[in-house]
Coordinates of C-alpha atoms in Angstrom, one line a residue:
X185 CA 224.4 112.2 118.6
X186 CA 224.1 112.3 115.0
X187 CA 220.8 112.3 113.2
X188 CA 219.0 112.7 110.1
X189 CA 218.5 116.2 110.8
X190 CA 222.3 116.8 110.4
X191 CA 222.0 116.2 107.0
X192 CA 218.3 117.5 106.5
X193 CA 217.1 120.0 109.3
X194 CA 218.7 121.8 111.8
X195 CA 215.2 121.4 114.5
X196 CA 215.1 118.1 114.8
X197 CA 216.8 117.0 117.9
X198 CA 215.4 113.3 119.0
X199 CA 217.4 110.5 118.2
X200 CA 215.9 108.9 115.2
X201 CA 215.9 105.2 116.5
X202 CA 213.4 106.3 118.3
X203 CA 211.4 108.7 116.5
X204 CA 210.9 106.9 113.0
X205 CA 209.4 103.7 114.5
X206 CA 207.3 105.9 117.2
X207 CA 206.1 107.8 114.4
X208 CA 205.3 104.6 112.0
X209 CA 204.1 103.4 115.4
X210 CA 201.1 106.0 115.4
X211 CA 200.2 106.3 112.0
X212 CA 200.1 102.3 111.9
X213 CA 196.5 102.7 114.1
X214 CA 195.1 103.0 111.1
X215 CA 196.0 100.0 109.2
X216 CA 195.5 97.8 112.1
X217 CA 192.1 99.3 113.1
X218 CA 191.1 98.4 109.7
X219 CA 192.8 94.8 109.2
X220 CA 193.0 93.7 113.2
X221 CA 189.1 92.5 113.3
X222 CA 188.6 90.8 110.0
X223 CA 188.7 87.1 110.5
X224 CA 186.5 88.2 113.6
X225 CA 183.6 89.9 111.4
X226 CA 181.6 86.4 111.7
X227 CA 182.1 86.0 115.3
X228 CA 181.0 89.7 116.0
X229 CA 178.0 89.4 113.3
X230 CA 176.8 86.3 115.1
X231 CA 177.0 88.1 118.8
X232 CA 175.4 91.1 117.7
X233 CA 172.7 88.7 116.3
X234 CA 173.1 90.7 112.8
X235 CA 174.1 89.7 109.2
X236 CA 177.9 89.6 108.0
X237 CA 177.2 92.5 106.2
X238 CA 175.8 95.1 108.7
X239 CA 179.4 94.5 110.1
X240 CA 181.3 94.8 106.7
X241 CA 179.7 98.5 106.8
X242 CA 182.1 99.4 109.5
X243 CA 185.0 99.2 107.0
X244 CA 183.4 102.1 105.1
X245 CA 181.8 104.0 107.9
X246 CA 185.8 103.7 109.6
X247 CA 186.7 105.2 106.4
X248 CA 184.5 108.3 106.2
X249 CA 185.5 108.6 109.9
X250 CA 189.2 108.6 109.2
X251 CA 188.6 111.5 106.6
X252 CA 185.9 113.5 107.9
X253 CA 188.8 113.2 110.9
X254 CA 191.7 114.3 108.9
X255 CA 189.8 117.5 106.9
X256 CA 189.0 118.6 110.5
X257 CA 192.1 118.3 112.6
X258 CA 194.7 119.0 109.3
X259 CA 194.5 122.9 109.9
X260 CA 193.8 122.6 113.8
X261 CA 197.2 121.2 114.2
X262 CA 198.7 123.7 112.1
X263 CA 196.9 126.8 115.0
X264 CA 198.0 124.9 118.1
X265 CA 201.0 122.8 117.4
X266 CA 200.9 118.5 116.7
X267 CA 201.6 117.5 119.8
X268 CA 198.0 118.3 121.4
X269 CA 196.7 116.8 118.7
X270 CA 198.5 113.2 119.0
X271 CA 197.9 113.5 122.9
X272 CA 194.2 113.9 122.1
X273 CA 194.0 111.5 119.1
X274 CA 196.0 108.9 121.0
X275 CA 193.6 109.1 124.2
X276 CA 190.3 109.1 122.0
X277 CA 191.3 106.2 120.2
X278 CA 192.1 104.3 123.3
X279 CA 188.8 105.5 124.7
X280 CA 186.6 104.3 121.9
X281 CA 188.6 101.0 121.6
X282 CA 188.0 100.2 125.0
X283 CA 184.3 101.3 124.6
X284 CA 184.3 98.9 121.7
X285 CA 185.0 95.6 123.6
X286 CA 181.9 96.6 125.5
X287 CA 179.2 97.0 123.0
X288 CA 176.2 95.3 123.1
X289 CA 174.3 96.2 119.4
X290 CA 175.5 96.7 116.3
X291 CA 174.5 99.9 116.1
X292 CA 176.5 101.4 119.0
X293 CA 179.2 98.7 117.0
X294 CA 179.2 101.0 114.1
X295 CA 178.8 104.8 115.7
X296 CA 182.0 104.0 117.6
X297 CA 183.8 102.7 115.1
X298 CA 183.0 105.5 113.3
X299 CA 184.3 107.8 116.8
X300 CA 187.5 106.1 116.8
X301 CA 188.3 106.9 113.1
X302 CA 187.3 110.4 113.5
X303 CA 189.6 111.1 116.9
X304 CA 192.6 108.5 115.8
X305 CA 192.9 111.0 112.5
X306 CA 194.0 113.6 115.2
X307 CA 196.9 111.6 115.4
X308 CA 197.9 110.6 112.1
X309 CA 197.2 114.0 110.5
X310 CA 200.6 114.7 112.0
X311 CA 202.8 112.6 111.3
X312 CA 204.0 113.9 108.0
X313 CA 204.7 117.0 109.4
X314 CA 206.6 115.9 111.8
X315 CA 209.2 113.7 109.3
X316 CA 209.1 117.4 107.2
X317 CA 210.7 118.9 110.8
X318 CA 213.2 116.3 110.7
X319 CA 214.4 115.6 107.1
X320 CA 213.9 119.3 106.1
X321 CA 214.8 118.9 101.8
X322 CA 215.0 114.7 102.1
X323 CA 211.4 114.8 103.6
X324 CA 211.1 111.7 101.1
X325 CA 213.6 109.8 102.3
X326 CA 211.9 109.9 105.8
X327 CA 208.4 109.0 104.2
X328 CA 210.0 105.9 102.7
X329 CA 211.2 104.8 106.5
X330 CA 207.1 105.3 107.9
X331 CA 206.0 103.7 105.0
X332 CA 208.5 100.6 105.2
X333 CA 207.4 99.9 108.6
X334 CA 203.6 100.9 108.4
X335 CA 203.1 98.4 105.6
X336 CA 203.8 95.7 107.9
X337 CA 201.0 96.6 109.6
X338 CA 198.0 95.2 107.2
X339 CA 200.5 92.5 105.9
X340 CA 200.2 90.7 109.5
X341 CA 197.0 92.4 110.9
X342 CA 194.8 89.7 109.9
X343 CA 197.2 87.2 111.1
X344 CA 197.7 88.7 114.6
X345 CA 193.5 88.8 114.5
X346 CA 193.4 85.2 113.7
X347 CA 196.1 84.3 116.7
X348 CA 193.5 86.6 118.9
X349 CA 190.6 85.0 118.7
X350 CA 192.7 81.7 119.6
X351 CA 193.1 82.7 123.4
X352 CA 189.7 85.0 123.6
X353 CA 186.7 86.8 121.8
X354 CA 186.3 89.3 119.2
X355 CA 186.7 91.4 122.5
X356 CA 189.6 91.2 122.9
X357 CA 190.8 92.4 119.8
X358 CA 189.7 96.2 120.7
X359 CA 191.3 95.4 124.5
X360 CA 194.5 95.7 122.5
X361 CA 194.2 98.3 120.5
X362 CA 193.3 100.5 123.6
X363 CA 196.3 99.2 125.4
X364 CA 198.7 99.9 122.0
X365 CA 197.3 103.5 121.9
X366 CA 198.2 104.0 125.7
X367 CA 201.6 102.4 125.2
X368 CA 201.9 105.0 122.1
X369 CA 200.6 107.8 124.6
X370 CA 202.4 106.9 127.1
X371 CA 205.8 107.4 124.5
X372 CA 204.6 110.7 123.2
X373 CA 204.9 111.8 126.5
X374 CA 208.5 110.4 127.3
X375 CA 209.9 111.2 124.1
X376 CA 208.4 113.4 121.1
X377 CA 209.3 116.8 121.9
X378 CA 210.3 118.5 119.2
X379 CA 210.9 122.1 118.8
X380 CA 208.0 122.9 116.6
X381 CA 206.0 122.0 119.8
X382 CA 207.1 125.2 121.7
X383 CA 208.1 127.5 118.8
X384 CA 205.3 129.3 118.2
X385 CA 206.5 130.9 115.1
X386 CA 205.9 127.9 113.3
X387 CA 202.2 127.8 114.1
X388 CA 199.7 128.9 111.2
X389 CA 197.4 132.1 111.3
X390 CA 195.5 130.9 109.0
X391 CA 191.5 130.1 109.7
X392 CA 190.1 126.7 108.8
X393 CA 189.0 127.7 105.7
X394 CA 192.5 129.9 105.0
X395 CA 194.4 127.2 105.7
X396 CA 192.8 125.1 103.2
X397 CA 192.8 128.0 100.5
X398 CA 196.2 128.6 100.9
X399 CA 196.5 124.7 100.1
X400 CA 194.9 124.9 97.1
X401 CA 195.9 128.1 95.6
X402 CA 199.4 127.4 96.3
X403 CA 200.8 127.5 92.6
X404 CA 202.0 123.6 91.3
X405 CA 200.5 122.5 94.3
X406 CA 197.6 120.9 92.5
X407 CA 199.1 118.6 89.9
X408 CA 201.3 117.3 92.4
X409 CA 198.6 116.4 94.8
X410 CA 196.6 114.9 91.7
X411 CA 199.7 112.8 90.8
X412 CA 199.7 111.3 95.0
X413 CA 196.1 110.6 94.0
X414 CA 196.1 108.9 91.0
X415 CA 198.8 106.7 92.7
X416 CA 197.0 105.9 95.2
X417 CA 193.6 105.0 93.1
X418 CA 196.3 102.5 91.2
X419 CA 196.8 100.9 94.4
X420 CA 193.3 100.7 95.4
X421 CA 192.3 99.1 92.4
X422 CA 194.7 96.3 93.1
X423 CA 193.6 95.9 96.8
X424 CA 190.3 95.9 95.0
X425 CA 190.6 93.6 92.5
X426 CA 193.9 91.0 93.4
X427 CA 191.1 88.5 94.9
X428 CA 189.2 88.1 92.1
X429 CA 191.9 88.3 89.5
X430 CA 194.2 85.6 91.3
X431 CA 191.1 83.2 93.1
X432 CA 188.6 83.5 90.5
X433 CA 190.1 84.4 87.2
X434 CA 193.5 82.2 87.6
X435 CA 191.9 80.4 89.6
X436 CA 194.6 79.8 92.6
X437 CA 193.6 78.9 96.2
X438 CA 193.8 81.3 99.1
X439 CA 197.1 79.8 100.5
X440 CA 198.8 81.0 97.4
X441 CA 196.6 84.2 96.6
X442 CA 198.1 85.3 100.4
X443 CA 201.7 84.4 99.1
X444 CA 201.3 86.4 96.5
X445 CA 200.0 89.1 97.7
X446 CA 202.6 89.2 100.4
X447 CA 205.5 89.0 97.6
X448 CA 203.9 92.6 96.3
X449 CA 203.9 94.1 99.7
X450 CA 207.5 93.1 99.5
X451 CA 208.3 95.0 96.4
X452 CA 206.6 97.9 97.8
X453 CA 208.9 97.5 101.4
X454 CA 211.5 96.9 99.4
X455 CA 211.2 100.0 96.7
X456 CA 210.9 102.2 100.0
X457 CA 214.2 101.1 100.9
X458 CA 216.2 101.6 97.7
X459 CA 214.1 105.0 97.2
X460 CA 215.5 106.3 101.1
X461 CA 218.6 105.5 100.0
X462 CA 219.2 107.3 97.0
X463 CA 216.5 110.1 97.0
X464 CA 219.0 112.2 98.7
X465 CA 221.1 112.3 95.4
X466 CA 218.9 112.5 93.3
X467 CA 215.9 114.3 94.7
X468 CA 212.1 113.7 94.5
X469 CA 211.2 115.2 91.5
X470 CA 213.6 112.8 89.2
X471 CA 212.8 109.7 91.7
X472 CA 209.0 110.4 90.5
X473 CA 209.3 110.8 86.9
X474 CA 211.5 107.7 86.5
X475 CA 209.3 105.6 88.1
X476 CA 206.3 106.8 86.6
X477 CA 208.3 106.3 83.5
X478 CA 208.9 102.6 84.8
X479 CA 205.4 102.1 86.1
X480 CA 203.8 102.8 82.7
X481 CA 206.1 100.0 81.0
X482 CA 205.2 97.6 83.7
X483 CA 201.8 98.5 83.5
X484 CA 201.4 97.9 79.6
X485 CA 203.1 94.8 80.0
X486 CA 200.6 94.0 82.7
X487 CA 197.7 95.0 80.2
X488 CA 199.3 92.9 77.4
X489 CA 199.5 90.2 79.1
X490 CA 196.0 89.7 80.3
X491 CA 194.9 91.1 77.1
X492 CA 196.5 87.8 75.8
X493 CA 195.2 85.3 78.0
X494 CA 198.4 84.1 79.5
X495 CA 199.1 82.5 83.0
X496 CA 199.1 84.1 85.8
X497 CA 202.7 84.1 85.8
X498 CA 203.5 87.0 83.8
X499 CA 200.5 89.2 86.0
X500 CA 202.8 88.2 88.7
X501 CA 206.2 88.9 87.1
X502 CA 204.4 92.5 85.7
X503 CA 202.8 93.2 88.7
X504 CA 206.4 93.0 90.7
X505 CA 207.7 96.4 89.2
X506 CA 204.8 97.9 88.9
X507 CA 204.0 97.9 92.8
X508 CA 207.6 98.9 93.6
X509 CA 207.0 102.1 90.9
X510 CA 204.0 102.6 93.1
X511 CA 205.6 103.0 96.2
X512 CA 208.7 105.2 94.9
X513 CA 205.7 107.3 93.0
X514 CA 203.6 107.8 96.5
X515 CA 206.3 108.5 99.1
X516 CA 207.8 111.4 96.4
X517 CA 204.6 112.7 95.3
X518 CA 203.2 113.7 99.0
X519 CA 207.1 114.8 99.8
X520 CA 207.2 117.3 97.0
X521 CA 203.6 118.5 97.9
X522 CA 204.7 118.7 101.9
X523 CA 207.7 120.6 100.9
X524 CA 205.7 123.6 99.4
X525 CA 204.3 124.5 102.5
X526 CA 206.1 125.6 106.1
X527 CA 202.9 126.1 108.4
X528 CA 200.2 124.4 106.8
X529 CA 201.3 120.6 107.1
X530 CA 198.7 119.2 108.6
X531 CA 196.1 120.7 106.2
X532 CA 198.5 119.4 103.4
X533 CA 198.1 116.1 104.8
X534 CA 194.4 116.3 105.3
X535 CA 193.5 117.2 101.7
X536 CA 196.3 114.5 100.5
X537 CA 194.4 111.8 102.6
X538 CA 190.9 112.5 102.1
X539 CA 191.5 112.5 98.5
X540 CA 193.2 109.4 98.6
X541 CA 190.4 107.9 100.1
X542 CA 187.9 109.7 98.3
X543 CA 189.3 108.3 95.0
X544 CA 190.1 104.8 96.7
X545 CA 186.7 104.1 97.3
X546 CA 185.9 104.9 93.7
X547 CA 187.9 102.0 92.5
X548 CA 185.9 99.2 93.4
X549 CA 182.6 100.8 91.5
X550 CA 184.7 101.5 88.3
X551 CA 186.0 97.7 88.2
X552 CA 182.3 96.3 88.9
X553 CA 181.4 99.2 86.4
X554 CA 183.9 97.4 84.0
X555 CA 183.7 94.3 84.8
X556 CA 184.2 91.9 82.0
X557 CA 185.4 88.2 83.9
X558 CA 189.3 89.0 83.5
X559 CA 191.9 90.8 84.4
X560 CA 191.9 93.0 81.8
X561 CA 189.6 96.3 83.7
X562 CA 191.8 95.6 86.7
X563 CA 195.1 96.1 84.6
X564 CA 193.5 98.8 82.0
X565 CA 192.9 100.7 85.0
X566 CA 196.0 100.7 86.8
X567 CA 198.0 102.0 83.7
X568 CA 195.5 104.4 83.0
X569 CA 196.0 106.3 86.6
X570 CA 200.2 106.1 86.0
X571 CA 199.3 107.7 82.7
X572 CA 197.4 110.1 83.9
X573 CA 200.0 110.6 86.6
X574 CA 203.1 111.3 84.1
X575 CA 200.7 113.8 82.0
X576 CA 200.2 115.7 85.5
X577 CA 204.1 115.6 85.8
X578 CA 204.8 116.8 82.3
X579 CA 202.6 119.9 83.1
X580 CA 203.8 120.7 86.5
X581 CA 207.8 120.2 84.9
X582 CA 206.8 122.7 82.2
X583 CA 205.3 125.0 85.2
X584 CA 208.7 124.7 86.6
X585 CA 210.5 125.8 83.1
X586 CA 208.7 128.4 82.7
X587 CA 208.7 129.7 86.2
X588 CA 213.0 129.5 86.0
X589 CA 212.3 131.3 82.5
X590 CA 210.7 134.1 84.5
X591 CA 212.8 134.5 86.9
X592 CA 215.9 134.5 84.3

């Protein structure tokens, strides 16, 4: 049986057909924990006899969950191996969705919903090192798989939400995601046994704390990991703003806002697609710079553009390139960061995601901070964090130069 890890890793044994969309599988509890209950916020505000926006809080206190999770259980997976941790992350998560359908007060609402962000990290935080095992050098190329399939996740969330509460209550919604965390548990145990789950060589010594010092003293580490962040930020801000740039500044309904947003989530699938297939020849490193390099020309076209006034047309025909730079620069970035490190995976992935958060969060303040009635703060923004991005690269590429200058 041939596999990725023929080309990539010699470890990885499982056949891949199976392992990539397990993998996106797990790390997609996220998304749709986020996305599944939305068009049910009303109907859950009205049982719990509470305001619209006591509910709304759950998004952020899910959030701090999900990263308070990921800083604790990053470094715990490194000490006793991934799989424990999925096992536990997937059982929690089913446990507190199940507890979920049950709840009587909003208050109970929201400390669960923060329980199941903090134990479903357990599961997540793995992932990444798991596609590392695999695709050894061409981690990126396995990132771009996960990411093609987990992005379908909050693209039809909402949608499967909506079909939901057709044949039952708000209820029901967490009914299923307990039963998809059992299926996923029940899969982990058939089929992801990899040999980094016995091999206890490739465990970390390091303590909690070590494990994240060795993280961030790790030379080049940093402006990498800044580079992942900044990306993300660019991204939030569009999650952010792209409501109230299309709806309220252009002035489109919601039928086409949701098209267009769709057609964005396309050119980041489909940039993930072109970037696992030739990421391999070209490696991570190039595959970043060029399309930071792109992503700063589509972003000042973006900010000309609005800067003039015109239709939302050209936002849409700027946006197109710049989302697909996006997801070619976020996919590389955390590949190149992963790659630095052999035992301390999971705590990579923890301080990736937490700062990604972190600085997500941060967007929607800095747009209401800048808000000025257009599109302009939204698109300013956006270029600004790729900018930002290619001076990080320029810095870690002479870090590199003179590193090979050393060594020489």
């Amino acid at each position: 049986m041939k596999t990725a890890s023929n080309q990539a890793s010699p470890t990885a044994n499982l056949n891949l057909v199976i392992l990539i969309p397990m993998l996106s599988a797990i790390i997609a509890i996220t998304p749709l924990a986020i996305d599944l209950y939305l068009p049910a916020m009303a109907t859950i505000a009205a049982s719990f006899h509470t305001d619209i926006t006591m509910v709304q809080q759950s998004l952020s206190i899910y959030l701090a969950g999900y990263a308070l999770g990921m800083l604790c259980f990053g470094p715990l997976a490194d000490r006793v191996g991934r799989r424990p941790l999925v096992i536990i992350g997937l059982t929690g998560f089913a446990l507190m969705s199940f507890l979920l359908a049950f709840v009587t007060s909003i208050e109970s609402f929201l400390a669960l919903r923060f329980g199941q962000a903090f134990i479903g990290a357990a599961a997540t935080v793995v992932v990444p090192g798991y596609i590392k095992e695999v695709y050894g050098k061409n981690t990126a190329k396995g990132m771009s798989y996960v990411s093609l399939i987990m992005m379908l996740a909050p693209l039809i969330a909402p949608s499967i939400g909506s079909l939901i509460l057709e044949f039952g209550e708000w209820h029901l919604i967490f009914f299923i995601l307990g039963f998809y965390a059992m299926i996923m548990l029940i899969l982990v145990f058939w089929k992801l046994k990899m040999p980094s789950d016995t091999d206890l060589s490739q465990r970390s010594q390091k303590s909690f704390f070590g494990a994240y010092a060795v993280v961030f003293t790790k030379p080049g580490v940093k402006l990498h990991i800044a580079s992942g962040v900044l990306t993300s930020f660019a991204f939030f801000c569009y999650l952010t703003a792209s409501p109230f740039v299309y709806m309220e500044v252009f002035g489109l309904d919601k039928s086409l806002f949701a098209i267009l947003f769709s057609t964005n989530v396309g050119a980041l699938m489909l940039a993930n697609v072109i970037n696992s297939r030739i990421v391999v020849r070209y490696g991570s490193r190039r595959m970043l710079k060029v399309a930071t390099l792109l992503a700063i020309i589509a972003g000042s076209a973006l900010l000309a553009v609005n800067w003039l006034g015109m239709s939302y047309h050209f936002t849409v025909i700027a946006l197109l390139p710049f989302m697909a730079c996006l997801g070619v620069m976020s996919v590389n970035a955390d590949a190149i960061v992963l790659m630095q490190f052999q035992q301390e995976t999971g705590t990579a992935t923890a301080v990736v995601g937490t700062l990604r958060f972190g600085f997500g969060a941060v967007a929607g303040p800095l747009l209401a901070l800048f808000y000025t009635g257009t599109a302009v703060p939204f698109s300013a923004l956006m270029l600004g964090a790729v900018v930002l991005v290619a001076i990080c690269q320029f810095f870690a590429h002479r870090r590199c130069q003179s590193d090979l200058t050393l060594m020489s």
